[in-house]
Short mmCIF file of C-alpha atoms in Angstrom, two decimals:
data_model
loop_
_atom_site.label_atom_id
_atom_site.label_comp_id
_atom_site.label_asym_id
_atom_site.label_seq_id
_atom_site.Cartn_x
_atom_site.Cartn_y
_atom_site.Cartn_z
CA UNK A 801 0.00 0.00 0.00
CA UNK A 802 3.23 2.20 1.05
CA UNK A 803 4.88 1.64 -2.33
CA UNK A 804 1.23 2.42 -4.38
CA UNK A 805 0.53 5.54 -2.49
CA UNK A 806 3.88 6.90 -3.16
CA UNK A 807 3.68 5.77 -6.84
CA UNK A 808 0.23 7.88 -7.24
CA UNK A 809 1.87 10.77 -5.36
CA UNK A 810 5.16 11.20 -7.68
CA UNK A 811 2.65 10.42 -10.74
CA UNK A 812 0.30 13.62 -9.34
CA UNK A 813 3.40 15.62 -8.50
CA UNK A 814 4.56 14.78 -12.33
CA UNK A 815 1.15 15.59 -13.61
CA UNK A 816 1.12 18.82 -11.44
CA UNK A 817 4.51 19.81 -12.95
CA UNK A 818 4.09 19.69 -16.44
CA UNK A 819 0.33 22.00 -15.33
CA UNK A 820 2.81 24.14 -14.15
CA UNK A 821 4.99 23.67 -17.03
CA UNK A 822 2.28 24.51 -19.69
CA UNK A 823 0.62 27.20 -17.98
CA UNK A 824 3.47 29.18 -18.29
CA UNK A 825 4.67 31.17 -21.37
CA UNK A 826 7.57 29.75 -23.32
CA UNK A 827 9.90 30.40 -25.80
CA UNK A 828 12.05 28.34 -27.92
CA UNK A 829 14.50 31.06 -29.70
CA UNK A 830 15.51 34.20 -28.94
CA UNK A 831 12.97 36.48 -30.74
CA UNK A 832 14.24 40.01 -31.82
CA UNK A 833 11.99 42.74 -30.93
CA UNK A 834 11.26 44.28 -33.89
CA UNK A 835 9.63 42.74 -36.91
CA UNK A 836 9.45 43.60 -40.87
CA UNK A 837 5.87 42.98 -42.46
CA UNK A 838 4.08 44.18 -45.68
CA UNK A 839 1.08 46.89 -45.56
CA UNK A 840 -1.12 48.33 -47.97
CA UNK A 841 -0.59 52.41 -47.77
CA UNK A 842 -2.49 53.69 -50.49
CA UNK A 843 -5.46 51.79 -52.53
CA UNK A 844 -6.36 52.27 -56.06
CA UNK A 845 -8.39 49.80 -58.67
CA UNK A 846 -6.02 49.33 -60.90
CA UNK A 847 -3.53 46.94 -58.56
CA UNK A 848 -0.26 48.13 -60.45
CA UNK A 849 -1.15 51.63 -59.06
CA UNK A 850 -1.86 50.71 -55.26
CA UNK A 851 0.96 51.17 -52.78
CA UNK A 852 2.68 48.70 -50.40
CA UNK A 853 5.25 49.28 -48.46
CA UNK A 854 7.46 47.41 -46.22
CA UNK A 855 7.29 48.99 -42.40
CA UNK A 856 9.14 48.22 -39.09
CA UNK A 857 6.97 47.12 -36.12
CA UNK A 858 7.19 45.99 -32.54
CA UNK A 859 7.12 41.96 -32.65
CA UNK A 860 3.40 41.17 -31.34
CA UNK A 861 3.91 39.13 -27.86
CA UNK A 862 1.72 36.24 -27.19
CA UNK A 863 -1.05 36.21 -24.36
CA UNK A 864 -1.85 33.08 -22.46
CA UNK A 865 -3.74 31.06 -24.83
CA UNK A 866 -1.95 32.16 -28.46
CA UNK A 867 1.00 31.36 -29.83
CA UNK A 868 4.18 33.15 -31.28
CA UNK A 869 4.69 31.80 -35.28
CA UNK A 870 8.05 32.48 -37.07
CA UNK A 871 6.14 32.59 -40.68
CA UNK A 872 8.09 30.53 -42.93
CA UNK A 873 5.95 31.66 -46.17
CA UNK A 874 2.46 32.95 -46.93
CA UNK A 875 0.66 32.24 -50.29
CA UNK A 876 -0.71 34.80 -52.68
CA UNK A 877 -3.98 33.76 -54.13
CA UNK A 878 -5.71 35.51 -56.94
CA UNK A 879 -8.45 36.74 -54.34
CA UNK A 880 -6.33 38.75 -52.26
CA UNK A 881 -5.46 41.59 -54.13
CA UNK A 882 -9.32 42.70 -53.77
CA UNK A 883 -8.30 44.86 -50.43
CA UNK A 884 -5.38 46.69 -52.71
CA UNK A 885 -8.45 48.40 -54.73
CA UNK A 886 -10.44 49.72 -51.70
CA UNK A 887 -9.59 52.13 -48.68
CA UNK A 888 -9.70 50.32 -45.44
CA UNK A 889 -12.15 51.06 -43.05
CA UNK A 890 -10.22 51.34 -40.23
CA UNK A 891 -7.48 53.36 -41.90
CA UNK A 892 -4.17 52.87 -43.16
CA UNK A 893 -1.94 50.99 -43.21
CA UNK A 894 -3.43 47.51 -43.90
CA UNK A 895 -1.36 44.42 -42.77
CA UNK A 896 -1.65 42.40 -45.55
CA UNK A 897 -1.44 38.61 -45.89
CA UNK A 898 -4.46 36.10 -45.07
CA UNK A 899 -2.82 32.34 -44.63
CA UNK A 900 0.60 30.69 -44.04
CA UNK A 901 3.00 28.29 -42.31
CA UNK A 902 5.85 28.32 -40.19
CA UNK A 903 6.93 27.23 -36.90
CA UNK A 904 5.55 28.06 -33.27
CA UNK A 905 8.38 29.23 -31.53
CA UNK A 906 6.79 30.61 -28.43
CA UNK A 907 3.54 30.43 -26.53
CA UNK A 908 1.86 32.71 -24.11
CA UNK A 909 0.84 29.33 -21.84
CA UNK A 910 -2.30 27.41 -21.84
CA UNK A 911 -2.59 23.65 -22.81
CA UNK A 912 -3.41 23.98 -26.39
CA UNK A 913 -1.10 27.03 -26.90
CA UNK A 914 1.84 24.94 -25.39
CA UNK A 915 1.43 21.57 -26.90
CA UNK A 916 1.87 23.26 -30.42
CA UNK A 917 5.24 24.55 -28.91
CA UNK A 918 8.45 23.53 -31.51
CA UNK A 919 5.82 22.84 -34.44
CA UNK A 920 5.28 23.67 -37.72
CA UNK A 921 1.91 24.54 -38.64
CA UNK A 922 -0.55 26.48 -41.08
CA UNK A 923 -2.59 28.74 -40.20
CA UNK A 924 -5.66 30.68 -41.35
CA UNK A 925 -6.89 33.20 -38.50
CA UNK A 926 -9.12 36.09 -39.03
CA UNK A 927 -7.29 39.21 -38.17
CA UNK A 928 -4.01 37.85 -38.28
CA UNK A 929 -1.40 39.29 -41.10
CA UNK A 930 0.58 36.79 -42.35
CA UNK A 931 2.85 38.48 -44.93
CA UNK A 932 4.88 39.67 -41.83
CA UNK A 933 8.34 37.81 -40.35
CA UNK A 934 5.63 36.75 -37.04
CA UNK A 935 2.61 36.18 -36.35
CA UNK A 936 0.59 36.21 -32.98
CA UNK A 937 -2.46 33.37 -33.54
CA UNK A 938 -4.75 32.27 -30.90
CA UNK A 939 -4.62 28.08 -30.22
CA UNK A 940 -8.65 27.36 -30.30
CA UNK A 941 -10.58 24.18 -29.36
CA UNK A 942 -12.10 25.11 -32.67
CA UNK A 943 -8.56 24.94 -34.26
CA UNK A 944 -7.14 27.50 -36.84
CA UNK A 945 -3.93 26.41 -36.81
CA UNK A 946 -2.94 22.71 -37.80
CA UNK A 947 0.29 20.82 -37.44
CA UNK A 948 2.00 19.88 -40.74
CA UNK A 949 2.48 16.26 -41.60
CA UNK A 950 6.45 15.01 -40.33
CA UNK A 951 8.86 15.66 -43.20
CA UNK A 952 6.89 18.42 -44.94
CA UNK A 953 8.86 21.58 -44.83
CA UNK A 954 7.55 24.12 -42.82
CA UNK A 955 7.15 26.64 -46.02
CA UNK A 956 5.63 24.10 -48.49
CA UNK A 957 2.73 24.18 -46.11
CA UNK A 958 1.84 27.63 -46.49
CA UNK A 959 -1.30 27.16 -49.29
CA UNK A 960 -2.97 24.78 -46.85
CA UNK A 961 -6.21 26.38 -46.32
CA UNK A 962 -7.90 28.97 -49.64
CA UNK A 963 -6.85 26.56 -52.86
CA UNK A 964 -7.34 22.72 -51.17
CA UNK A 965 -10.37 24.14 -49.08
CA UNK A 966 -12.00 25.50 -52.22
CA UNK A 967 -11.66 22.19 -54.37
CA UNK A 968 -12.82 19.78 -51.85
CA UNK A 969 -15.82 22.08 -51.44
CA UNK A 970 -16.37 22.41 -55.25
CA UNK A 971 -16.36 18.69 -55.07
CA UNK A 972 -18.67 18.25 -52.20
CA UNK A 973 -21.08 20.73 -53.77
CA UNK A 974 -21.10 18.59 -56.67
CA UNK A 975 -21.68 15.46 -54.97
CA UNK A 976 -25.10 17.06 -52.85
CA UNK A 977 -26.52 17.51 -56.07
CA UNK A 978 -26.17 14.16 -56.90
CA UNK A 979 -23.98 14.99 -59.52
CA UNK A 980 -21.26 12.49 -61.07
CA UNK A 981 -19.33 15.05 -63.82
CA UNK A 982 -18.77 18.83 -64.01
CA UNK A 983 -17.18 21.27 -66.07
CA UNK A 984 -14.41 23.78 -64.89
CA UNK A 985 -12.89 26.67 -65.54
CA UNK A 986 -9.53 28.12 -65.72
CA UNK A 987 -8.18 24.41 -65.24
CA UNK A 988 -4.37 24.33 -65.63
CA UNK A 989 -4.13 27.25 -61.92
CA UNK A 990 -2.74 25.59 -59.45
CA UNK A 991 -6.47 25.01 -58.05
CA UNK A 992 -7.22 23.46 -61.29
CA UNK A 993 -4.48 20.89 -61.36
CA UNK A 994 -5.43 20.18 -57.34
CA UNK A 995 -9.16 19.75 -58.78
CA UNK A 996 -8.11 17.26 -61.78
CA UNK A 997 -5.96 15.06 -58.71
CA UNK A 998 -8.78 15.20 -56.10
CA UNK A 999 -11.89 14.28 -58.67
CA UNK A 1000 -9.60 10.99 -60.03
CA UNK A 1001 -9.32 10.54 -56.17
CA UNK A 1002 -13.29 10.87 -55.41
CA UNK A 1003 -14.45 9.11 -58.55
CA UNK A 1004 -15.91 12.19 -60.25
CA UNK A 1005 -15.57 12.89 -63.99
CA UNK A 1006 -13.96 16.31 -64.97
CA UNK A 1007 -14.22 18.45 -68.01
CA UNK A 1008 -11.44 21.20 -68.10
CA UNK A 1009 -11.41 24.27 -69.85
CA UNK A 1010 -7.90 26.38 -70.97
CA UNK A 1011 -6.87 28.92 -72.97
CA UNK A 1012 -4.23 27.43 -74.80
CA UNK A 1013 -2.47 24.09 -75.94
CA UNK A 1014 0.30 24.41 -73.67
CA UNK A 1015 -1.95 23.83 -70.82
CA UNK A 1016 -3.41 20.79 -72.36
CA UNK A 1017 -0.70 19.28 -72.28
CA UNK A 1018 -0.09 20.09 -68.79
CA UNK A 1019 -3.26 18.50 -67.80
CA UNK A 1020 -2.83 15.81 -69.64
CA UNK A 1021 0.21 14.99 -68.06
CA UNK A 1022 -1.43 15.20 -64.67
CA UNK A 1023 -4.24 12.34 -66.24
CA UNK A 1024 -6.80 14.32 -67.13
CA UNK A 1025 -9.35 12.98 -69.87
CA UNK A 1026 -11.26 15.50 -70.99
CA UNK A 1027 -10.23 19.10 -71.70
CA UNK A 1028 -11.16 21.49 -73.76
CA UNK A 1029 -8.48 24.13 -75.38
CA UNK A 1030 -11.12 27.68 -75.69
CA UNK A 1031 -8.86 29.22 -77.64
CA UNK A 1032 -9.69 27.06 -80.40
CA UNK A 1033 -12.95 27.79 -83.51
CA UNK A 1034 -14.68 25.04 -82.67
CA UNK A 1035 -14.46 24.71 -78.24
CA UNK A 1036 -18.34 25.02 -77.79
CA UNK A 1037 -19.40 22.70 -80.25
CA UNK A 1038 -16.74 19.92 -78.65
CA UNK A 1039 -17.97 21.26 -74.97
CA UNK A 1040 -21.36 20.50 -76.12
CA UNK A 1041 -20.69 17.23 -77.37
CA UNK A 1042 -18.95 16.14 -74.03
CA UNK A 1043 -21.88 17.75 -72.15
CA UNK A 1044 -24.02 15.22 -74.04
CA UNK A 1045 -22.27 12.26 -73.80
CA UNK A 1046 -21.04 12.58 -70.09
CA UNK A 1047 -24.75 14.10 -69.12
CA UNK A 1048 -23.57 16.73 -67.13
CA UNK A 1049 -25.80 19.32 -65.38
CA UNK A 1050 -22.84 21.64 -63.45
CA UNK A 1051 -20.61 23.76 -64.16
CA UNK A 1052 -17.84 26.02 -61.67
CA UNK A 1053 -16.55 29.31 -63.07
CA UNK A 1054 -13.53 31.30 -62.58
CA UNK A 1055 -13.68 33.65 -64.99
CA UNK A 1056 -16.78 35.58 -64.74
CA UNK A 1057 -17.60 38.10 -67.44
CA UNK A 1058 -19.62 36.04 -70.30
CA UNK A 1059 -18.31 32.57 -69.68
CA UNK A 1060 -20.44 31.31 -67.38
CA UNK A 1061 -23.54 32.92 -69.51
CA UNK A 1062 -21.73 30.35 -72.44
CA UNK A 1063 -21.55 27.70 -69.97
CA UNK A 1064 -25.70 28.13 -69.07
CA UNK A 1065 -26.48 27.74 -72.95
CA UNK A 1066 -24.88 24.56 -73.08
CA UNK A 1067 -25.99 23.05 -70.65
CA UNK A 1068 -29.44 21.18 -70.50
CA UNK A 1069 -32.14 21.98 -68.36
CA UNK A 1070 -32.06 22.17 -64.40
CA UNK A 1071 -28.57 22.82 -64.85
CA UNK A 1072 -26.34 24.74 -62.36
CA UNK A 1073 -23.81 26.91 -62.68
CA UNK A 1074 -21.56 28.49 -59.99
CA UNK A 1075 -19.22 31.41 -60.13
CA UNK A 1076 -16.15 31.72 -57.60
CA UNK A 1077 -13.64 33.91 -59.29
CA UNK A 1078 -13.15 36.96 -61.32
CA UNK A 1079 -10.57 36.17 -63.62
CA UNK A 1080 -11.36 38.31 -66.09
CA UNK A 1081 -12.24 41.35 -64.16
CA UNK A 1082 -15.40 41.38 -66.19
CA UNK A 1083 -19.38 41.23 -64.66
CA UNK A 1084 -21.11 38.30 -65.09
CA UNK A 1085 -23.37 38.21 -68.29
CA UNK A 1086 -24.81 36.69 -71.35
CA UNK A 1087 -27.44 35.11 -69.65
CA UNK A 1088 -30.23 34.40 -71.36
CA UNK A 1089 -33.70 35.25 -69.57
CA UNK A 1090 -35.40 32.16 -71.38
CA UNK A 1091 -32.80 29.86 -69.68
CA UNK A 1092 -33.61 31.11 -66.25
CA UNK A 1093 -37.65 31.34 -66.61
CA UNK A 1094 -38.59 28.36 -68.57
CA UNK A 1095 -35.61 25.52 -68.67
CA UNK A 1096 -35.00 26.02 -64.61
CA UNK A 1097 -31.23 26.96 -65.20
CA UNK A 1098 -29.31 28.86 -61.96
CA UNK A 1099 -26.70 31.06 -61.72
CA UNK A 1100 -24.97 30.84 -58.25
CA UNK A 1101 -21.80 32.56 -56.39
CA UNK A 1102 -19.45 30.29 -53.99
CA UNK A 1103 -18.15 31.50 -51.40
CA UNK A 1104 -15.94 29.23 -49.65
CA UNK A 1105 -16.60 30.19 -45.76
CA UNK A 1106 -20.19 30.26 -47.08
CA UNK A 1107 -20.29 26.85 -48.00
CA UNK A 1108 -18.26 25.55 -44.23
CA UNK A 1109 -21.03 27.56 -42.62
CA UNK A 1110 -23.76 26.69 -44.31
CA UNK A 1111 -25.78 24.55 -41.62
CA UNK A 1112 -24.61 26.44 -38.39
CA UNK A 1113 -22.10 26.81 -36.13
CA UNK A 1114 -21.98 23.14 -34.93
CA UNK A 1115 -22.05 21.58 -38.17
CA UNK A 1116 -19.76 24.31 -40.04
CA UNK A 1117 -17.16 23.21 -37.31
CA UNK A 1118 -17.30 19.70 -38.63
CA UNK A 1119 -17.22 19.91 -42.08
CA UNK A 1120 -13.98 22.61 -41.37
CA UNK A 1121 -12.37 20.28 -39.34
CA UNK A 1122 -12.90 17.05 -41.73
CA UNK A 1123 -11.43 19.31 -44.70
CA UNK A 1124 -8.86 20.02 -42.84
CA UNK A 1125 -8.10 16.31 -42.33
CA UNK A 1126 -8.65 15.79 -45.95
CA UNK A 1127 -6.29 18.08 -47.25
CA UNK A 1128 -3.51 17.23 -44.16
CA UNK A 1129 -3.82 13.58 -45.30
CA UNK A 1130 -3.04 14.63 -49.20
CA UNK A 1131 -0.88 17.96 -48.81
CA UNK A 1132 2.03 16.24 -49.95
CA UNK A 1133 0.58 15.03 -53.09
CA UNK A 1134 -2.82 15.97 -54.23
CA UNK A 1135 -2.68 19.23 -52.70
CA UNK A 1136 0.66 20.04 -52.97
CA UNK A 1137 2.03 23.39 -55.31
CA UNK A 1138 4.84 24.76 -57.34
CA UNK A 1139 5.92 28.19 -56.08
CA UNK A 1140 7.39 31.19 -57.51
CA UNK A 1141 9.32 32.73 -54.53
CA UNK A 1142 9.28 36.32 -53.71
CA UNK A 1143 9.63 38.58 -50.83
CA UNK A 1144 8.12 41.08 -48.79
CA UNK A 1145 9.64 44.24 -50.45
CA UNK A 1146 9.29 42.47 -53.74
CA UNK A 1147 5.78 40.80 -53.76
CA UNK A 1148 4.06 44.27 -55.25
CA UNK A 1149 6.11 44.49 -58.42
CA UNK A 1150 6.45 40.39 -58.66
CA UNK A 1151 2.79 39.45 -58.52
CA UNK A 1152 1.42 42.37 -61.27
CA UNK A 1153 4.63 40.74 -63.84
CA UNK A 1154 3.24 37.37 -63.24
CA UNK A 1155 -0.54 37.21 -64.92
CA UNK A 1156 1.37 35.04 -67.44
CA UNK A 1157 2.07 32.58 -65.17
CA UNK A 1158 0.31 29.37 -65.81
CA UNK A 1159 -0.16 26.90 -62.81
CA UNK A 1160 2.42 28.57 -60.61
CA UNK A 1161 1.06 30.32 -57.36
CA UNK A 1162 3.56 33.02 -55.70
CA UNK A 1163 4.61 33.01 -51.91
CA UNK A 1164 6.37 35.55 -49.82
CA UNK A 1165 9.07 34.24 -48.07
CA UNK A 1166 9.74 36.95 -44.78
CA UNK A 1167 12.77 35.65 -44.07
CA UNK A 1168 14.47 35.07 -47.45
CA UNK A 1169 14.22 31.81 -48.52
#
């Protein structure tokens, strides 16, 4: 009885300890106390005419509860250069920079802040810059930030969350409608090539549209079966053919302007199409009134949060947290991208050079890289 009581004791005393322990703030590197990180000082529509600028701030110091995350690199996705074209509300200047990896290197104590302690994560948190050398996130039981699979490099994880998010969505979208095939847009982006990967993956039969033969052939080397090269005469009447023969009903745009108007002819009635990008900077249009009043055709927007919160809080929670899964389980294949590397002083000038760029998606290293 002697030995088992003082067995339980040292086990509470150890239990007690690492409390103490992880209650505490930590660090695992000496942090300097100023920081560089990239901010929007002047807005304008036409992107090439906005101003960012590179500005020295105090390093941001983590509470109990949050963590401290050296960011190894943060993506740029065609959607975030929307808040270069409009004046903040709250002022300038705008910390730019919506998701990105790197590696917690100090925590302000709590159990879930201090058990990602020495890891390299992504991250994803409302409010919280991430084109910026740290970042201050807040460890949730509804969790924001998610550990990287062993052997990934910390920077490779950086496009974790907008792009794979966005395809498994499109895909489970596709799949509540009972759908089996769908057309999409702008197919050789990086999303696209994730999207041709993840539908031979879930069974689902994938029509892709490009603009030219060079990204045909890029598709095709990723397996894809059926794409469809717009730049050519004769791209609707081979569409249309596939449409028939495959019996497909839906249809997700990136484009906008009158492709997704194109996209509602073809298709038969009851058919749906969705628009989730701007590509071409263009309003949608070319719809045809007849379409929408007497053959039951829809136009509808995606929005990705939109579709995780669809069905409430509870629900929205676990659908996030079982794409997240998803896309941890596959980030080193399906999901994975090619980057074009650029920096914080550089991103500006880099990303308005690069709408040539087919398939590659940019990512600001803070450090150098």
């Amino acid at each position: 009885m002697a030995a088992l009581a003082t067995a339980s004791a040292a086990a509470l005393g150890g239990v007690a300890l690492l409390s103490w322990r992880w209650s505490r703030p930590q660090s695992m590197e000496d942090v300097p106390a100023r920081m560089k990180r990239l901010v929007l000082v002047e807005a304008n529509k036409d992107i090439a005419q906005a101003r960012l600028e590179v500005e020295e701030v105090d390093t941001p110091k983590p509470r109990k509860g949050q963590v401290l995350i050296k960011v190894a690199a943060a993506p740029v996705n065609p959607s975030d250069d929307g808040v270069w074209k409009v004046p903040p509300k709250k002022g300038y200047p705008l910390a730019l920079g919506n998701e990105g990896s790197g590696k917690v290197v100090a925590s302000g104590g709590g159990l879930l802040a201090s058990r990602l302690l020495g890891k390299n994560v992504a991250f994803a948190v409302t409010g919280v810059p991430t084109y910026a050398e740290y970042a201050v996130a807040k460890a949730e039981i509804i969790p924001r930030i998610f550990t990287l699979p062993p052997g990934l490099p910390a920077e490779d994880g950086c496009a974790f969350f907008v792009n794979p998010f966005t395809v498994v969505g499109i895909v489970e979208t596709i799949k509540e409608q009972g759908g089996k095939a769908f057309i999409h847009t702008a197919a050789a982006s990086q999303l696209g090539q994730m999207m041709v990967k993840y539908c031979k993956c879930e069974g689902i039969t994938l029509v892709n549209l490009v603009r030219r033969q060079e990204q045909v052939a890029l598709l095709q080397g990723l397996g894809a079966e059926h794409i469809v090269n717009t730049g050519e005469s004769d791209w609707q009447a081979k569409l249309a053919r596939l449409i028939a023969d495959l019996k497909i009903k839906y249809a997700f745009d990136a484009i906008a302007g009158e492709m997704p108007g194109n996209l509602l002819t073809m298709l038969p009635p009851g058919s749906t199409v969705w628009v989730y990008g701007v590509l071409s900077k263009d309003p949608v249009g070319n719809i045809q009134s007849l379409d929408l009043i007497y053959r039951g055709k829809k136009i509808e927007g995606f929005l990705l949060l939109s579709w995780i919160m669809k069905d409430g809080m509870l629900k929205g929670f676990l659908r996030f947290t079982r794409t997240a899964n998803k896309v941890r389980k596959h980030i080193k294949g399906v999901f994975a991208s090619e980057f074009r590397e650029t920096t914080l002083a550089g991103m500006h000038a880099d990303y308005c050079s690069a709408s040539s760029m087919t398939g590659v998606k940019m990512r600001v290293r803070p450090h150098g890289g």
